[in-house]
PDB file of N, CA, C and O in Angstrom:
ATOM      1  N   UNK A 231      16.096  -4.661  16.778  1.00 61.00           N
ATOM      2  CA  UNK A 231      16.483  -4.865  15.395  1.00 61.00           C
ATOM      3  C   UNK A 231      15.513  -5.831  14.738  1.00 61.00           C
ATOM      4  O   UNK A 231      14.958  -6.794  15.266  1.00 61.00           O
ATOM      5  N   UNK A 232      15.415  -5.406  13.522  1.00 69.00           N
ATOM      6  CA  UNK A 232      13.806  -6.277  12.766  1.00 69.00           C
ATOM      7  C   UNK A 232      14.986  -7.956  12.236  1.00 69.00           C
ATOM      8  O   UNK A 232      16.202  -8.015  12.053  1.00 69.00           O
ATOM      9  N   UNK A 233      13.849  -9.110  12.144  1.00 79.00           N
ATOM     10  CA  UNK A 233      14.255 -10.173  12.043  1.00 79.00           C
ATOM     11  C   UNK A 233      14.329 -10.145  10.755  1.00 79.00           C
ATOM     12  O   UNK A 233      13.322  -9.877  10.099  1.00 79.00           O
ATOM     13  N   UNK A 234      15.691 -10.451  10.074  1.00 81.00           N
ATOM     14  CA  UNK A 234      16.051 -10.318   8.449  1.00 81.00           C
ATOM     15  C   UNK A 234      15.827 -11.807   8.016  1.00 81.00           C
ATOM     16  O   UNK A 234      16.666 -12.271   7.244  1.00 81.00           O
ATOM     17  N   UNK A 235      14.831 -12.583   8.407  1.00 85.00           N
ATOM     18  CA  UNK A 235      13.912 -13.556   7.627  1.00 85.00           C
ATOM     19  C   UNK A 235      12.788 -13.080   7.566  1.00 85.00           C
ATOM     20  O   UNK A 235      12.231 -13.466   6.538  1.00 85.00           O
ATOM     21  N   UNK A 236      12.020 -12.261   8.315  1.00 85.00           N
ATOM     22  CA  UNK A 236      11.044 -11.886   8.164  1.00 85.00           C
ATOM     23  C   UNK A 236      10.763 -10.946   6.742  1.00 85.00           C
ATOM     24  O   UNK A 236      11.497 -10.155   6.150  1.00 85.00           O
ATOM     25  N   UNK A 237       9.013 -11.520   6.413  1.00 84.00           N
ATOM     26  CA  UNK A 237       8.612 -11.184   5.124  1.00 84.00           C
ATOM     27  C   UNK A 237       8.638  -9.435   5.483  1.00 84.00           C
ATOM     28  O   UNK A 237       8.492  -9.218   6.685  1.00 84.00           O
ATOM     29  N   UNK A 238       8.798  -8.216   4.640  1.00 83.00           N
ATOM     30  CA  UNK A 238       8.259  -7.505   4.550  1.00 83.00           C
ATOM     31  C   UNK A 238       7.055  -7.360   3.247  1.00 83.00           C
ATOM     32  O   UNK A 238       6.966  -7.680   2.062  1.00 83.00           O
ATOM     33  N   UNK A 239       6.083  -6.553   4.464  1.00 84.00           N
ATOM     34  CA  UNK A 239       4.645  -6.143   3.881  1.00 84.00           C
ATOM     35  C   UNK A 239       4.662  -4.319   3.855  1.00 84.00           C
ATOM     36  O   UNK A 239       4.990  -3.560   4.767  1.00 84.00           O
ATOM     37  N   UNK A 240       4.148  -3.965   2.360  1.00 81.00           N
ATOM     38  CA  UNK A 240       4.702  -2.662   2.076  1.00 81.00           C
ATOM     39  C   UNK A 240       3.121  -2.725   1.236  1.00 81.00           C
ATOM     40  O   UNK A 240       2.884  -3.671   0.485  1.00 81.00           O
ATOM     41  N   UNK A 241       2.284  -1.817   1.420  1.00 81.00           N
ATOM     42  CA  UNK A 241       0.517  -1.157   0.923  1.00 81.00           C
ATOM     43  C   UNK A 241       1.332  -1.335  -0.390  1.00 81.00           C
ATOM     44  O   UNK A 241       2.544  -1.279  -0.597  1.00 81.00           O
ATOM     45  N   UNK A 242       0.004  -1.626  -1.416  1.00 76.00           N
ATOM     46  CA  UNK A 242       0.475  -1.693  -2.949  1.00 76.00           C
ATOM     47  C   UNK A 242       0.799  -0.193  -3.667  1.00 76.00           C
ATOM     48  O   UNK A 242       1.560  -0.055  -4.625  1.00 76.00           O
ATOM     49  N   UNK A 243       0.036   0.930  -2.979  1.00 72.00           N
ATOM     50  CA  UNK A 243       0.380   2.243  -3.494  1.00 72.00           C
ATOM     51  C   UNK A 243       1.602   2.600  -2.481  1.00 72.00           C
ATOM     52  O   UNK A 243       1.955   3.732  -2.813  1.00 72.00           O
ATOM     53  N   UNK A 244       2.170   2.289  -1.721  1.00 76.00           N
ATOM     54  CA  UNK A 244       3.507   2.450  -1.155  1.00 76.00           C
ATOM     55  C   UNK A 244       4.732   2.026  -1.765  1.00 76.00           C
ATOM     56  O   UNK A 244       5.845   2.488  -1.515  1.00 76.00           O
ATOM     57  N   UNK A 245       4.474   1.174  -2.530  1.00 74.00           N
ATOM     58  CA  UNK A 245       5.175   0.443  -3.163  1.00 74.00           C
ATOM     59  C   UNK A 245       5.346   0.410  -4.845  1.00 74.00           C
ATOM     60  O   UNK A 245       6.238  -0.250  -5.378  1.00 74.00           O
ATOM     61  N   UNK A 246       4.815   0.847  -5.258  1.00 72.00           N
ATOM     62  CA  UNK A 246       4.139   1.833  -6.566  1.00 72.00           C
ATOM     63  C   UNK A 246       5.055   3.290  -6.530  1.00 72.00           C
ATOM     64  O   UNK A 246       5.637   3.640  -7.557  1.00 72.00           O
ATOM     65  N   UNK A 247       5.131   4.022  -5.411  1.00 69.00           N
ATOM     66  CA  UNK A 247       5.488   5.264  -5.446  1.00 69.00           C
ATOM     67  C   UNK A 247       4.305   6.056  -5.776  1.00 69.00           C
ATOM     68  O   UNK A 247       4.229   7.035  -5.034  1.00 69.00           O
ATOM     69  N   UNK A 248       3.320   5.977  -6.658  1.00 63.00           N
ATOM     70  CA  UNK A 248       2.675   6.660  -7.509  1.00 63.00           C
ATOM     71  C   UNK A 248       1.341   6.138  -8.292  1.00 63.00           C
ATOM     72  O   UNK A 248       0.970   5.059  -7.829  1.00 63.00           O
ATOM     73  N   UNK A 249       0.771   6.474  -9.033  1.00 65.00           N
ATOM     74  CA  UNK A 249      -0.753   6.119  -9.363  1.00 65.00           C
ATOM     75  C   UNK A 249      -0.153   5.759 -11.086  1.00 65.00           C
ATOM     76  O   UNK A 249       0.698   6.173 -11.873  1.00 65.00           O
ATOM     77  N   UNK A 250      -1.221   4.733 -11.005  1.00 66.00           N
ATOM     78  CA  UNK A 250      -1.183   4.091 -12.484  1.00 66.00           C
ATOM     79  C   UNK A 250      -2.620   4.542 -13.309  1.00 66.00           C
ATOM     80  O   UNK A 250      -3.794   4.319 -13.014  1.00 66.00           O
ATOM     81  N   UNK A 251      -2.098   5.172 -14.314  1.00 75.00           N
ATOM     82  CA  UNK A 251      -3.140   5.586 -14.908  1.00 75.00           C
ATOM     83  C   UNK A 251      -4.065   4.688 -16.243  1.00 75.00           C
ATOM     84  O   UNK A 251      -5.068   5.233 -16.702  1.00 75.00           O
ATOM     85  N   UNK A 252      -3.698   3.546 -16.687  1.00 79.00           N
ATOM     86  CA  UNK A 252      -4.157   2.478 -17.335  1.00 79.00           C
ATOM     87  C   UNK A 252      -3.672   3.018 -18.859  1.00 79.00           C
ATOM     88  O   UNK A 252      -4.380   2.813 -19.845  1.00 79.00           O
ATOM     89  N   UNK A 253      -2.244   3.809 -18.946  1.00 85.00           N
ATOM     90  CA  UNK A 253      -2.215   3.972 -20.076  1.00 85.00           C
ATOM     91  C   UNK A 253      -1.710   2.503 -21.448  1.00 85.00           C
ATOM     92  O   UNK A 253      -1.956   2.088 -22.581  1.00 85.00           O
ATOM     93  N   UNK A 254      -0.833   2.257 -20.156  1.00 85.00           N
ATOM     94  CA  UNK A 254      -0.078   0.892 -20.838  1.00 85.00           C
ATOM     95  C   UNK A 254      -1.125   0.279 -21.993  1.00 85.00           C
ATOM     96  O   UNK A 254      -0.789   0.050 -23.155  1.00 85.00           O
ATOM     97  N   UNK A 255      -2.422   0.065 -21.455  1.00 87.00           N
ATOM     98  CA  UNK A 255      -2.984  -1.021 -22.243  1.00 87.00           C
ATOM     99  C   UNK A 255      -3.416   0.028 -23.540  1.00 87.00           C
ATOM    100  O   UNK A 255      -2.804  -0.373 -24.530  1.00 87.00           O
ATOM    101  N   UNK A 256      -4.032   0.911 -23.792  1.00 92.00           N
ATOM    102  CA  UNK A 256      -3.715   1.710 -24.937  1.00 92.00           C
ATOM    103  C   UNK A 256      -2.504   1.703 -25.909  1.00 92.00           C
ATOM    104  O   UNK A 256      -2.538   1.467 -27.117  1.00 92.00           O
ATOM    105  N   UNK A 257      -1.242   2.062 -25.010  1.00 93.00           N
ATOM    106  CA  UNK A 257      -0.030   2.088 -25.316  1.00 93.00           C
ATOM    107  C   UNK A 257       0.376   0.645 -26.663  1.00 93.00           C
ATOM    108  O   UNK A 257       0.748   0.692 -27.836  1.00 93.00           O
ATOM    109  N   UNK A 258       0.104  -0.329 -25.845  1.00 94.00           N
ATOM    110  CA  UNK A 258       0.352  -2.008 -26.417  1.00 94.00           C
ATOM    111  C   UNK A 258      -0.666  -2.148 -27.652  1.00 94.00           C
ATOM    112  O   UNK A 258      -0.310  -2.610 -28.736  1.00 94.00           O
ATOM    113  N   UNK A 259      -1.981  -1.698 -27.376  1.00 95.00           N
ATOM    114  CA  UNK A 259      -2.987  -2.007 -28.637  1.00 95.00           C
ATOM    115  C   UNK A 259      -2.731  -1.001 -29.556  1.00 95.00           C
ATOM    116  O   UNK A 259      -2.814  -1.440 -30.703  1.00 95.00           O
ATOM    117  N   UNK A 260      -2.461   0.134 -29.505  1.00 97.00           N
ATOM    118  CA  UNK A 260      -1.862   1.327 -30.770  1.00 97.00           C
ATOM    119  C   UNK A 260      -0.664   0.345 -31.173  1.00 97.00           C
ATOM    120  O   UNK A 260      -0.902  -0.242 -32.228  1.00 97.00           O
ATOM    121  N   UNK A 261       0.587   0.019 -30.580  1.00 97.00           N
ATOM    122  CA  UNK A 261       1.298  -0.600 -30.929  1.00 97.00           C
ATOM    123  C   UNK A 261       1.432  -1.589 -31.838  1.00 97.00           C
ATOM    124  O   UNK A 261       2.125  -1.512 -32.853  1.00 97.00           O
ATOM    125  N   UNK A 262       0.739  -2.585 -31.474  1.00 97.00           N
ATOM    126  CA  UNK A 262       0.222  -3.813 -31.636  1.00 97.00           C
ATOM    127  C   UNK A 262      -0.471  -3.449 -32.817  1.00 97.00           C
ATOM    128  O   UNK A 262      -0.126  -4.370 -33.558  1.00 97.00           O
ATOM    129  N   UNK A 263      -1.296  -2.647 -33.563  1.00 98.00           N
ATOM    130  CA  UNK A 263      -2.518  -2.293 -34.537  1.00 98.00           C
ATOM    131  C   UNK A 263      -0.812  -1.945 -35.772  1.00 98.00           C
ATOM    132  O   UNK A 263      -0.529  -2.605 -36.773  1.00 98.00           O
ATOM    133  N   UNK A 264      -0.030  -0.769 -35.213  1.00 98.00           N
ATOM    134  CA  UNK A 264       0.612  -0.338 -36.090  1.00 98.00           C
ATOM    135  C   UNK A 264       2.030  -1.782 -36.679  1.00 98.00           C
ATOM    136  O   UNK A 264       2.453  -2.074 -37.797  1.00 98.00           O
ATOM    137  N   UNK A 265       2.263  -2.187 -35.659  1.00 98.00           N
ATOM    138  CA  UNK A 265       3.026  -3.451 -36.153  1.00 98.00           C
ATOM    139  C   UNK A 265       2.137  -4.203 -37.558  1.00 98.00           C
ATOM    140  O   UNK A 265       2.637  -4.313 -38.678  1.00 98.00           O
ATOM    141  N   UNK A 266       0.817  -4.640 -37.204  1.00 97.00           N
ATOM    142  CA  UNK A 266       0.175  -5.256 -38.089  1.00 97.00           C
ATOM    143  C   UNK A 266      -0.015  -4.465 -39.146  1.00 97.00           C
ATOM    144  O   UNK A 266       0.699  -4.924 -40.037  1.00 97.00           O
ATOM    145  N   UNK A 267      -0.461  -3.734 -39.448  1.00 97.00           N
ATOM    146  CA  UNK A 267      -0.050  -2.869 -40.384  1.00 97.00           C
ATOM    147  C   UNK A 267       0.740  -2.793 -41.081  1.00 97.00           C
ATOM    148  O   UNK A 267       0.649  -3.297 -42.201  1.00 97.00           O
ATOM    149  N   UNK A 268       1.669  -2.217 -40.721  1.00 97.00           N
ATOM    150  CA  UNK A 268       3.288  -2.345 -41.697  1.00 97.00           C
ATOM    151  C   UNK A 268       3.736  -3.434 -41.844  1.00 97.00           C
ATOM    152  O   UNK A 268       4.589  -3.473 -42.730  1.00 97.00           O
ATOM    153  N   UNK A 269       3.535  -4.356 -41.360  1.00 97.00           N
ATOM    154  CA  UNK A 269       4.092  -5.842 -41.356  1.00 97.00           C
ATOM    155  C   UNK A 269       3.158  -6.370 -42.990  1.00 97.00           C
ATOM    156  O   UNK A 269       3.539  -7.193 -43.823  1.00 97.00           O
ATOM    157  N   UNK A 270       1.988  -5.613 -42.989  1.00 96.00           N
ATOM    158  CA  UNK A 270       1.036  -6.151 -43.856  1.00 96.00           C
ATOM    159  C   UNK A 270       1.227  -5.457 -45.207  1.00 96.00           C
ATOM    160  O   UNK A 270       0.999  -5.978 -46.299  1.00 96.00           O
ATOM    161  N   UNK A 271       1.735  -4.053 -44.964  1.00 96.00           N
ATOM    162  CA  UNK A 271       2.202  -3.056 -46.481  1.00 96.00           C
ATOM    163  C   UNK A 271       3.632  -3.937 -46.433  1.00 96.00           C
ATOM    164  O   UNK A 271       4.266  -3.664 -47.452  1.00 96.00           O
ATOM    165  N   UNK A 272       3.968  -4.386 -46.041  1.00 96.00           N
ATOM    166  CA  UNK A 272       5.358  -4.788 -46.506  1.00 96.00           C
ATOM    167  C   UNK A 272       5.356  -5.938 -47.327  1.00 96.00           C
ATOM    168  O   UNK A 272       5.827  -6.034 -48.461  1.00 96.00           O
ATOM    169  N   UNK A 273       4.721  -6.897 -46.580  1.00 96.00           N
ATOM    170  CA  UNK A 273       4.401  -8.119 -47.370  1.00 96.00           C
ATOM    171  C   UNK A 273       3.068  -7.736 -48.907  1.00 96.00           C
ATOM    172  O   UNK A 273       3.364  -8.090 -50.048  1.00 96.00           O
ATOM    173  N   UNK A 274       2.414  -7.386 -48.762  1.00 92.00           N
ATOM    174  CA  UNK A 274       1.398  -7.174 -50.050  1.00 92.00           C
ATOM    175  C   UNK A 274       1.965  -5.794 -51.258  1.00 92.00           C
ATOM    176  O   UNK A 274       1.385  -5.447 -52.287  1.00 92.00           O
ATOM    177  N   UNK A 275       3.115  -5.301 -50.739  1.00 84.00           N
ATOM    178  CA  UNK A 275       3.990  -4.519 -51.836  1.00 84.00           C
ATOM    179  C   UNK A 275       4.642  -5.016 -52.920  1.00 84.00           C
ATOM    180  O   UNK A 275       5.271  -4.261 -53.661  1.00 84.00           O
TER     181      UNK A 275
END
């Protein structure tokens, strides 16, 4: 029986399930661009 203090160590793509495709950071800067934006027609209307 495994020692339940012991750390488990699990590969970072094991642990992931799956592959990261780097959309996030696109995702946040489209975001981020359109917030400023409307934040900016709102106030100068």
């Amino acid at each position: 029986m495994a020692d339940p203090n012991e750390p488990i160590h699990i590969e970072t793509d094991d642990a992931r399930a799956g592959s990261t495709p780097h959309m996030t950071r696109y995702i946040l800067a489209i975001s981020l661009v359109l917030v400023i934006v409307i934040f900016g027609f709102l106030v100068l209307r």
